[in-house]
Amino acid sequence: MAFACPFCNRVLSNRSAYSQHVKRCSENYASSSSEEIFIQNESDIIMSEQEDNSKDNRNNEIIYISDDESRSSPRSNRINDIIQIKIDERPQNIDNVKQLLAYLPIIKAKDDTQKKSEEHKNIVRRTFHKSLKFLLSPLYNEDNGIELELNNRILWCIPRISMIISDWPEACTFSLTYKSTQSNHPCHFCLVSKENLSNINLNSNQIEPRSHKNMKLHYKNNTEKNVSIEKVRNFFWNVPDINIYAATVPDRMHHLDLGLFHYQLSFTKALILEQCGKSFIDKMNNRIKLIPHYQDLKSFSNGFLHLTLLTASEYRSLMKIMIFIVDNLYQDSKRPNFIKNNKITEIYLKWNKMYLLSRKENYEESDITRLQESINEWAKLFIELFEEYSSSKLQFPKLHSWVFHICSSIREFGAINGYTTETYESLHKDYVKKPYKLTNKKEIEKQIMKIIRRKAIIIESSSKEIPKTPIALKYSKKLYEFCIQNAEIYIQTRMNDPDLEKEMKLGFEKFLKCLDAYLDFYDKKLSEHEEIDIKFRIYSGVTLKYVEMNPDEIFEYTSDNGVCFAQVLLITEIIMNYEEPMHLALVQWYDFKSSVNPYLYECPLLEKTNIFNLIEIEAINDIIHIIPRFNIDNEFLVNKFLF
C-alpha cells in the first residue's frame, strides 16, 4: 500500500514513515504559511485593501560552491574552508537546502617570514586547486551521467558546476588572479586596467573579458604577470561548461553591504565634516538615536559614526534610514563647490532604489535594463560627490564589478538572491564557529563533525505541537482594568500620572468620546448601558495571526494605493455581559501633508490629524515605520525602504 503526502506529494510505502513525514511537512507548511503581526501602543499601522501576491522564485541551478567567511572574523581564526552543494529545487537561497560536502585543508606556515614567502603562497594555491580536483573530479568521470532522486522522482542528469559563491579575495583564490587592488588588472572578470576602475563610461570594446583560452595562453607563454594571474595552473581550465572568471559571481553582501555602502557612509561623513563641521556629525548621531523602533531594524542607541566595524545586517539597517537622517540636515551655502543637502539625500535615494531592484526574486529583461540604469545613475552621482574624498579616486574593483558585471551575471545565473553569501555566512557561523568554540581544541575536525551530527539529530527528532485552530488575537501584558461606572474617575486619575506616556495620555483623553461614537455606530449609546456591567481592559500590545483585511471597515479617507495610515494610542478589550467581547484599538489618523506634492523621496509625506477613532483590531493590515521629519513640526515620512 502506498501513502501520498498531501503537502509535497511524496509517496511512502510505510505507514510509520508516512506519519513522521507528514508531521514534518505540516510543520514546514504551517510555519511558511502563517502570518502574524505584533501591535503595541504607539505603533503606526496601515489598513489596506491590497494583498501582496509576490511569486516565489525557483532557482534550478544544480551545484553551488561556497568558500566564505564573515568579514568581522580574523583570517587567522579560520580552521577550515567549507564546500557545500545545493541539490534541490526549493525556492530561494535558504539554509535547509544546503548540504555540507567537505572541509578543505588550510596550509599553515611555521612563522610570518615563511607565510609571506612566494613559495609558501604557491604551495597554498596548488594545494587548494588539487583539493578541488580531488573533490569535484567524480562529477566528470561518469560519461553517462547519474540517476538523481529528487522529490520522489528518479532523474537522469549530468551534474555540472554552476557558479562559485564567495567574497572578492576568495573569488581571486578560485580564479588565481592577483588579490591586490593595486595590481594592474585587479578585476577577476575582465582585463580592465587599474586606472579605469572608476570609469563608468567604458564601452564593451574597452573591456576584454577573461577566458580560459586567453589566460592559459599567458600562462603557457610565461606572461601571466601581464594579466595579473598567479603562476599556478588553474584546475577549472580543464572543467567543461564553465568559465571560472564569470562563474565567480559578484556577491551583493560583500560588494554592497560591506563594500560600497561602507564607503558611501565614510565619504558622507568626510564631506559633511569638511563643509559643516563636527557639530553636524554629532547632529547625525543624535538623529539616529531618535529614529522610532521597528521590527528587525537595528537600534543604534549610542549613534553609529564612531563605530569602525559594522556587520552586514547593521549596514542594511542603516540603508533603510540614512535618507531620513540626512534629510534637512544643513542649510545650503553659496560657497564655491558647496554640495547642497538635496544632493546627499539624492545619493541615498538612488542607492535604495538600486538596492531594492537588486533584491527582486525574478527578472525579465526589462527589469535588468532598469537595474542597469539605476546602477549607472547611482554610480555617476557617487563619483561626482565623493571622488575627491577617496585617496584612490574611487578605483575600487567592487565599483567596477557592480557597474559592468552584475547584470551579465543575472542574465546567466538568475536573480542575485539565489547566490548571495548571506545564507553561507550563517551556515559558517552555525557549522564551524559555534562548534569550534565547543571543542577542547584537540582533534577539532572530529569534534566539530560530532557536534553537527548531534545537532542534526535533535532538529530531525524535535517537533512542535500544531494548534488545531488558529488564534486570531493574543494579548500581551494587561496594563489597566476598570468598569463603566467609574470610567471617568479612573481615566482622569491615569491622565494625572506624570509617568504616563503622552500617546497613552492622549488615548485616555479621547477614549470615552470615541467609545460613544463607536457604540453609536451600532445604535448603542454609552449612556444606555450605565447599569449594565461593562469592563475595559487596556493592554500593552496584541499579536494578530492569520489576519485578513475587511474592506467594509475602512471609511472614506485619503489613501496611498488603498492604504490608510494611523497611530495606535490604546489597545483595549471591552467585555459586556450580554454579547461577545470587542477587540478595539484607539487610533489617531494621519493624512497627506499636501495633495499637490503628497510624496517626498518617493515616501508618503504625512501629518497627524485631530481625528480619533476606535477601530476593530482585525481591521489592521500591518504595522509600518513612520519617521518624523527632523526640525519640522507635524511632518512624517512613511519608510518605503524596508526589505
XYZ file of C-alpha atoms in Angstrom:
643
model
C 0.000 0.000 0.000
C 1.289 3.497 -0.842
C 0.647 6.696 1.083
C 0.867 10.134 -0.632
C 1.829 13.203 1.405
C -0.823 15.950 0.979
C 1.802 18.706 1.310
C 4.638 17.678 -1.033
C 3.039 14.766 -2.962
C 5.798 12.379 -1.922
C 4.707 8.718 -1.879
C 5.793 6.482 1.011
C 5.266 2.743 1.339
C 5.412 2.521 5.149
C 2.619 3.895 7.380
C 5.006 4.838 10.198
C 7.377 6.669 7.848
C 4.359 8.358 6.265
C 3.116 9.647 9.652
C 6.514 11.078 10.585
C 6.985 12.626 7.151
C 3.533 14.284 7.142
C 4.157 15.682 10.630
C 7.377 17.345 9.494
C 5.824 18.582 6.260
C 2.821 20.051 8.059
C 5.118 21.948 10.423
C 7.051 23.415 7.498
C 3.792 24.255 5.754
C 2.334 25.914 8.856
C 5.459 27.955 9.544
C 5.725 29.117 5.934
C 2.045 29.963 5.520
C 1.370 31.637 8.862
C 1.227 35.386 9.076
C 1.262 37.370 12.258
C 1.946 40.925 13.329
C 2.534 42.333 16.791
C 0.908 45.673 17.538
C 1.660 47.711 20.611
C 0.746 51.145 21.852
C 2.363 53.882 19.715
C 2.619 51.522 16.725
C 1.986 53.067 13.327
C -0.378 50.906 11.300
C -1.996 50.592 7.902
C -5.416 49.425 6.831
C -5.346 48.111 3.299
C -7.466 46.555 0.619
C -4.373 45.220 -1.187
C -2.562 41.933 -0.707
C 0.988 41.072 -1.631
C 0.920 38.400 -4.290
C 4.658 38.161 -4.847
C 5.663 34.939 -6.541
C 8.232 32.512 -5.268
C 11.458 32.396 -7.184
C 12.628 28.970 -8.174
C 16.310 28.574 -8.760
C 17.113 25.397 -10.658
C 20.907 25.574 -10.628
C 22.362 22.254 -9.585
C 25.606 22.846 -7.730
C 26.917 25.833 -5.812
C 30.355 26.057 -4.271
C 30.961 28.445 -1.390
C 34.247 29.337 0.252
C 33.218 32.163 2.509
C 33.708 33.693 5.934
C 32.481 36.685 7.910
C 34.321 39.929 7.357
C 34.314 40.514 11.107
C 36.362 37.396 11.905
C 40.150 37.392 11.561
C 41.509 35.170 8.830
C 43.892 33.569 11.316
C 40.959 32.187 13.308
C 39.735 30.045 10.430
C 40.163 26.319 10.869
C 38.716 25.076 7.586
C 37.187 26.354 4.408
C 33.776 24.895 3.673
C 32.491 23.387 0.468
C 28.728 22.980 0.157
C 26.418 21.841 -2.606
C 22.785 22.517 -3.414
C 20.756 19.741 -4.981
C 17.185 20.905 -4.562
C 14.504 22.787 -6.456
C 13.020 24.530 -3.444
C 12.611 28.313 -3.789
C 15.121 30.887 -2.599
C 18.580 30.661 -1.096
C 17.752 29.183 2.322
C 19.676 27.172 4.896
C 17.836 23.862 4.746
C 18.541 23.226 1.050
C 22.327 23.216 1.540
C 24.416 20.110 2.068
C 27.843 20.068 3.701
C 30.165 18.241 1.318
C 33.690 18.561 2.671
C 36.240 20.600 4.548
C 39.244 21.844 2.591
C 42.714 21.817 4.177
C 44.488 25.020 5.183
C 48.284 25.064 4.903
C 49.827 26.773 7.909
C 53.245 28.432 7.919
C 55.727 27.979 10.742
C 56.289 31.747 11.038
C 55.402 35.071 9.398
C 58.509 35.028 7.215
C 57.530 31.739 5.628
C 53.891 32.834 5.396
C 54.841 35.882 3.330
C 57.190 33.987 1.020
C 56.096 33.438 -2.579
C 56.978 29.757 -2.327
C 54.569 29.195 0.558
C 51.815 31.149 -1.179
C 52.160 28.998 -4.294
C 52.045 25.829 -2.171
C 48.777 27.061 -0.658
C 47.353 27.829 -4.086
C 48.372 24.500 -5.597
C 47.014 22.593 -2.583
C 43.693 24.374 -2.844
C 43.255 23.560 -6.534
C 44.433 19.967 -6.118
C 41.869 19.574 -3.348
C 39.185 20.870 -5.690
C 40.311 18.390 -8.315
C 40.084 15.525 -5.819
C 36.679 16.719 -4.614
C 34.998 17.516 -7.913
C 36.561 15.123 -10.420
C 33.908 12.409 -9.771
C 31.360 14.782 -11.301
C 33.105 14.479 -14.642
C 34.342 10.885 -14.603
C 30.947 9.381 -15.404
C 30.282 9.979 -19.081
C 26.798 8.525 -18.854
C 25.612 10.826 -16.057
C 23.947 9.835 -12.802
C 20.497 8.951 -11.507
C 19.348 11.559 -9.008
C 16.379 11.072 -6.659
C 14.541 14.373 -6.313
C 11.052 14.912 -4.894
C 10.391 11.160 -5.044
C 11.372 11.044 -8.715
C 14.401 9.451 -10.357
C 16.020 11.867 -12.790
C 18.887 11.131 -15.135
C 21.260 14.064 -15.250
C 24.817 15.116 -15.935
C 25.965 17.269 -12.982
C 27.894 20.436 -13.717
C 29.283 23.226 -11.562
C 27.099 26.279 -11.934
C 28.791 29.093 -10.022
C 31.184 29.976 -7.227
C 29.750 31.962 -4.318
C 32.444 33.866 -2.437
C 33.727 37.257 -1.409
C 36.306 39.086 -3.533
C 39.574 37.610 -2.096
C 38.149 34.105 -2.269
C 36.984 34.659 -5.854
C 40.616 35.503 -6.611
C 41.626 32.210 -4.957
C 39.382 30.261 -7.327
C 40.334 32.266 -10.420
C 44.013 32.644 -9.346
C 44.031 36.362 -10.137
C 46.013 38.787 -8.017
C 44.224 39.729 -4.792
C 45.782 43.167 -4.517
C 43.552 46.036 -5.635
C 46.757 47.814 -6.680
C 47.614 45.243 -9.350
C 47.481 46.291 -12.994
C 44.335 44.226 -13.709
C 42.556 43.666 -10.368
C 39.180 42.530 -11.767
C 38.761 38.755 -11.973
C 36.022 39.162 -14.619
C 37.926 41.175 -17.166
C 41.240 42.831 -18.062
C 40.262 46.390 -17.215
C 43.232 48.447 -16.070
C 43.528 49.765 -12.536
C 43.259 53.347 -13.822
C 39.841 52.652 -15.370
C 38.158 51.054 -12.360
C 36.174 54.237 -11.615
C 35.441 54.989 -15.275
C 31.766 54.130 -15.723
C 31.706 55.288 -19.356
C 33.712 52.392 -20.783
C 32.199 50.605 -23.773
C 32.321 46.882 -24.498
C 35.325 47.270 -26.805
C 37.358 48.665 -23.912
C 36.618 45.717 -21.614
C 38.223 42.423 -22.597
C 36.677 39.523 -20.625
C 38.916 36.881 -19.110
C 38.505 33.378 -20.504
C 40.219 30.030 -20.104
C 41.712 30.413 -23.565
C 43.417 33.775 -23.131
C 44.546 33.075 -19.556
C 46.043 29.682 -20.476
C 47.902 31.350 -23.337
C 49.541 33.854 -20.963
C 50.347 31.038 -18.539
C 51.953 28.988 -21.320
C 53.978 31.971 -22.568
C 55.130 32.930 -19.045
C 53.444 36.332 -19.386
C 50.991 35.799 -16.525
C 52.160 39.000 -14.837
C 50.825 40.987 -17.786
C 47.277 39.892 -16.902
C 47.719 39.677 -13.109
C 47.317 35.913 -12.644
C 49.367 33.584 -10.464
C 51.986 31.163 -11.777
C 49.813 28.169 -10.836
C 47.754 26.014 -13.169
C 44.039 26.527 -12.584
C 42.032 23.334 -12.038
C 38.952 24.859 -13.696
C 40.715 25.249 -17.044
C 40.020 21.543 -17.600
C 36.432 21.653 -16.346
C 33.866 21.715 -19.179
C 30.930 24.087 -19.467
C 32.233 26.730 -17.057
C 34.212 29.943 -17.320
C 35.685 30.313 -13.839
C 36.194 34.046 -14.331
C 32.482 34.618 -14.941
C 31.272 31.887 -12.571
C 32.769 33.665 -9.533
C 29.658 35.814 -9.391
C 29.518 39.237 -7.659
C 28.212 38.848 -4.134
C 25.784 41.567 -3.064
C 26.604 41.322 0.623
C 30.334 41.925 0.132
C 30.017 44.239 -2.875
C 27.259 46.472 -1.465
C 26.580 45.979 2.250
C 30.176 45.637 3.427
C 31.755 47.384 0.446
C 30.247 50.281 -1.459
C 27.728 51.300 1.210
C 30.527 51.325 3.777
C 32.447 53.706 1.502
C 29.367 55.855 0.919
C 28.850 56.306 4.655
C 32.510 57.139 5.247
C 32.630 59.672 2.422
C 29.346 61.253 3.542
C 30.843 61.780 6.987
C 34.023 63.281 5.485
C 32.046 65.615 3.200
C 29.756 66.918 5.949
C 32.678 67.299 8.357
C 34.581 69.398 5.823
C 31.621 71.537 4.765
C 29.709 71.975 8.018
C 31.942 70.972 10.931
C 31.855 68.380 13.699
C 28.605 69.685 15.196
C 26.688 68.297 12.204
C 28.319 64.912 12.628
C 27.039 64.960 16.214
C 23.659 66.027 14.844
C 23.535 62.931 12.621
C 24.451 60.736 15.583
C 21.698 62.274 17.699
C 19.138 61.839 14.950
C 19.712 58.115 14.627
C 19.006 57.734 18.343
C 15.583 59.312 17.746
C 14.537 57.038 14.878
C 11.408 55.137 16.055
C 11.881 51.442 16.763
C 10.727 48.959 14.166
C 10.761 45.188 13.948
C 14.032 43.703 12.614
C 15.602 47.171 12.478
C 18.835 47.560 14.415
C 18.769 50.348 17.026
C 21.862 52.494 17.462
C 21.281 53.914 20.934
C 24.787 55.405 21.076
C 24.947 56.582 17.470
C 26.880 54.860 14.719
C 29.520 57.180 13.258
C 32.054 56.270 15.939
C 31.784 52.564 15.076
C 34.661 51.268 12.967
C 33.364 47.759 12.266
C 29.731 47.016 11.489
C 28.118 43.765 10.418
C 26.304 43.381 7.106
C 22.996 43.318 8.985
C 23.813 46.634 10.672
C 24.733 48.204 7.344
C 21.406 47.034 5.908
C 19.593 48.642 8.845
C 21.397 51.919 8.134
C 20.412 51.741 4.454
C 16.760 51.818 5.470
C 17.021 55.032 7.488
C 20.004 57.086 6.245
C 17.899 59.149 3.861
C 15.826 60.331 6.853
C 18.997 61.095 8.851
C 20.445 63.406 6.195
C 17.080 64.952 5.257
C 17.083 68.685 6.028
C 20.421 68.279 7.830
C 22.099 71.589 6.979
C 21.444 74.901 5.252
C 22.793 75.367 1.754
C 25.556 77.860 1.111
C 26.668 79.850 -1.933
C 30.312 78.955 -1.343
C 32.136 77.576 -4.418
C 31.901 73.774 -4.832
C 29.486 73.529 -1.894
C 27.472 70.276 -2.012
C 23.819 71.024 -1.342
C 21.848 68.969 1.165
C 19.477 67.646 -1.506
C 22.457 66.023 -3.269
C 23.182 63.994 -0.139
C 19.586 62.821 0.145
C 19.575 62.093 -3.593
C 22.553 59.713 -3.366
C 20.807 57.698 -0.634
C 17.548 57.671 -2.583
C 19.335 56.376 -5.683
C 21.131 53.798 -3.558
C 17.890 52.481 -2.055
C 16.176 52.232 -5.429
C 19.159 50.356 -6.846
C 19.394 48.065 -3.818
C 15.682 47.220 -3.844
C 15.877 46.351 -7.553
C 18.819 44.058 -6.809
C 16.655 42.090 -4.342
C 13.982 41.086 -6.864
C 13.166 37.384 -6.936
C 12.594 37.210 -10.702
C 13.941 39.261 -13.584
C 12.591 39.977 -17.016
C 14.920 41.666 -19.488
C 13.150 44.970 -18.796
C 13.932 44.566 -15.070
C 17.625 44.021 -15.813
C 17.617 47.131 -18.000
C 16.036 49.142 -15.177
C 18.601 47.807 -12.718
C 21.488 48.757 -15.032
C 20.047 52.256 -15.458
C 19.632 52.592 -11.707
C 23.223 51.430 -11.122
C 24.537 53.932 -13.664
C 22.581 56.807 -12.101
C 23.825 55.984 -8.618
C 27.443 55.451 -9.737
C 27.534 58.751 -11.641
C 26.400 60.721 -8.581
C 28.623 58.654 -6.254
C 31.699 59.605 -8.287
C 30.592 63.235 -8.624
C 30.151 63.681 -4.867
C 32.900 61.575 -3.353
C 35.827 61.210 -5.767
C 37.905 63.901 -4.043
C 37.384 62.226 -0.644
C 38.932 58.940 -1.805
C 42.701 58.548 -1.721
C 42.486 56.140 -4.689
C 39.999 58.332 -6.597
C 37.393 55.575 -6.193
C 39.444 52.976 -8.045
C 37.504 50.164 -6.392
C 37.255 46.759 -8.117
C 33.848 46.274 -6.467
C 32.557 49.504 -8.023
C 33.687 48.407 -11.488
C 32.344 44.875 -10.978
C 28.947 46.111 -9.797
C 28.578 48.574 -12.679
C 29.785 46.320 -15.507
C 29.335 42.676 -14.471
C 26.341 42.202 -12.170
C 23.698 42.404 -14.905
C 25.508 39.856 -17.092
C 25.634 37.541 -14.055
C 21.869 37.930 -13.601
C 21.298 37.074 -17.259
C 23.429 33.946 -16.965
C 22.663 32.716 -13.432
C 19.356 34.316 -12.440
C 18.345 36.553 -9.540
C 21.064 37.689 -7.120
C 19.043 36.332 -4.186
C 19.875 32.850 -5.434
C 23.639 33.296 -4.999
C 24.251 35.671 -2.138
C 26.615 34.672 0.681
C 24.183 35.843 3.388
C 22.991 32.252 3.807
C 26.502 30.846 3.854
C 27.626 33.383 6.448
C 25.042 31.999 8.858
C 25.960 28.426 7.933
C 29.648 29.152 8.532
C 28.739 30.523 11.942
C 26.444 27.603 12.873
C 28.555 24.769 11.473
C 32.116 25.983 12.092
C 32.464 28.887 14.500
C 29.986 27.809 17.155
C 31.004 24.103 17.131
C 34.670 25.146 17.223
C 34.072 27.105 20.429
C 32.538 23.988 21.995
C 35.621 21.846 21.333
C 38.656 21.420 23.596
C 40.851 22.342 20.584
C 42.087 18.744 20.200
C 41.099 16.679 17.155
C 38.998 19.654 16.183
C 37.528 18.270 12.959
C 36.222 15.100 14.631
C 34.643 17.063 17.463
C 33.031 19.543 15.071
C 31.508 16.746 12.988
C 30.137 15.037 16.135
C 28.583 18.302 17.334
C 26.993 18.897 13.925
C 25.667 15.336 13.822
C 24.078 15.677 17.275
C 22.514 18.975 16.235
C 21.055 17.390 13.079
C 19.573 14.516 15.099
C 17.968 16.916 17.574
C 16.472 19.043 14.797
C 15.165 15.970 12.999
C 13.567 14.451 16.093
C 12.128 17.613 17.610
C 8.669 18.715 16.618
C 6.228 21.377 17.745
C 2.579 20.834 18.540
C 0.393 22.266 15.806
C -2.617 24.212 17.116
C -5.909 22.777 15.913
C -7.465 26.190 15.341
C -5.681 29.453 14.522
C -5.631 32.077 17.290
C -6.863 35.379 15.882
C -5.775 37.611 18.793
C -3.275 37.141 21.559
C -2.857 39.997 24.032
C 0.370 40.752 25.838
C 0.644 42.371 29.273
C -2.551 43.832 30.758
C -1.879 47.389 31.959
C -5.212 48.618 33.304
C -8.731 47.368 34.024
C -11.782 49.403 35.004
C -15.578 49.277 34.667
C -18.059 51.661 33.094
C -19.348 53.003 36.430
C -16.030 54.572 37.446
C -14.578 55.106 33.951
C -14.380 58.921 34.096
C -12.757 58.998 37.532
C -10.304 56.216 36.669
C -9.305 57.822 33.375
C -8.792 61.226 34.988
C -6.585 59.639 37.642
C -4.445 57.982 34.981
C -4.143 61.204 32.998
C -2.732 62.926 36.087
C 0.041 60.337 36.292
C 3.279 62.194 35.365
C 4.932 58.948 34.214
C 2.218 58.114 31.685
C 3.452 58.328 28.091
C 1.982 61.206 26.125
C 0.444 58.953 23.450
C -1.394 56.873 26.060
C -2.446 60.046 27.890
C -3.921 61.351 24.644
C -5.653 57.997 24.154
C -7.288 58.178 27.597
C -8.364 61.757 26.876
C -10.221 60.678 23.723
C -11.365 57.262 24.967
C -14.914 57.913 26.172
C -15.785 60.215 23.300
C -14.538 57.681 20.730
C -16.310 54.847 22.566
C -19.565 56.777 22.470
C -19.149 57.336 18.726
C -18.262 53.682 18.164
C -21.280 52.362 20.079
C -23.467 54.947 18.368
C -22.422 53.385 15.091
C -24.145 50.221 16.353
C -27.117 52.193 17.788
C -25.850 51.573 21.324
C -25.454 54.817 23.259
C -22.978 54.571 26.113
C -25.489 56.273 28.455
C -27.973 53.459 27.826
C -25.601 50.890 29.328
C -24.562 52.567 32.579
C -26.488 49.947 34.554
C -25.004 47.068 32.594
C -21.688 45.523 33.558
C -19.047 46.690 31.070
C -15.343 46.160 31.727
C -12.444 47.768 29.900
C -9.007 46.189 29.716
C -6.034 48.129 28.358
C -3.084 46.084 27.041
C 0.461 46.927 26.065
C 0.233 45.013 22.791
C -1.535 42.395 20.741
C -0.452 39.769 18.207
C -2.660 39.221 15.163
C -2.404 35.867 13.397
C -3.819 34.929 10.001
C -5.324 38.378 9.607
C -7.351 39.208 6.522
C -8.456 42.760 5.815
C -12.159 43.518 5.734
C -12.570 46.435 3.303
C -16.021 47.272 4.678
C -14.378 48.509 7.867
C -12.462 51.298 6.119
C -14.217 54.650 5.880
C -13.504 57.204 3.180
C -10.027 58.552 3.694
C -7.124 59.875 1.632
C -5.033 56.800 0.944
C -1.827 55.578 -0.674
C -2.991 52.940 -3.168
C -5.850 51.956 -0.870
C -3.778 52.224 2.329
C -4.762 54.446 5.278
C -2.263 55.363 7.996
C -2.872 55.717 11.734
C -1.054 55.582 15.078
C -2.305 53.260 17.808
C -2.781 55.080 21.124
C -4.607 52.411 23.154
C -5.334 48.703 22.731
C -8.466 47.680 24.576
C -10.788 44.750 25.106
C -14.378 45.671 26.041
C -16.214 42.912 27.891
C -20.020 43.111 28.097
C -22.244 40.653 29.881
C -24.741 40.499 27.049
C -22.575 39.921 23.939
C -19.150 38.925 22.651
C -16.095 40.978 23.740
C -14.984 43.793 21.475
C -11.293 43.959 20.470
C -10.552 47.572 19.613
C -7.680 49.974 19.031
C -7.967 53.722 19.577
C -6.093 55.392 16.728
C -5.123 58.870 15.615
C -5.212 59.240 11.854
C -2.553 60.587 9.535
C -3.364 62.388 6.288
C -1.226 63.578 3.410
C 0.503 66.882 4.060
C -0.284 68.132 0.580
C -2.490 66.930 -2.225
C -0.193 68.666 -4.721
C 3.076 67.049 -3.544
C 1.991 64.028 -1.487
C 5.397 62.272 -1.677
C 8.944 63.134 -0.663
C 11.819 60.795 -1.581
C 9.068 58.545 -3.008
C 7.658 58.136 0.523
C 4.203 59.372 1.590
C 4.562 62.743 3.357
C 2.013 62.839 6.183
C 0.713 64.991 9.004
C -1.220 63.989 12.109
C -4.871 64.987 12.115
C -7.205 65.667 15.038
C -9.351 62.702 14.031
C -9.563 59.833 16.542
C -11.495 56.589 16.225
C -11.928 53.199 17.798
C -11.433 50.549 15.132
C -11.605 46.780 15.274
C -8.146 45.308 15.686
C -8.855 42.756 12.952
C -9.141 45.671 10.501
C -5.430 46.437 10.919
C -3.441 45.144 7.973
C 0.130 45.655 9.165
C 2.444 47.824 11.205
C 4.585 50.359 9.349
C 7.599 52.546 10.039
C 6.716 56.245 10.191
C 9.606 58.624 10.872
C 9.117 62.259 11.972
C 10.986 64.838 9.890
C 13.637 66.489 11.991
C 13.324 70.251 12.667
C 9.858 70.343 11.070
C 6.671 70.172 13.145
C 3.949 67.674 12.291
C 5.564 66.194 9.200
C 6.145 62.468 8.898
C 7.538 60.145 6.237
C 6.460 56.536 5.719
C 9.598 54.421 5.338
C 9.242 52.684 1.967
C 12.781 51.282 2.027
C 12.178 48.224 4.187
C 13.286 44.860 2.831
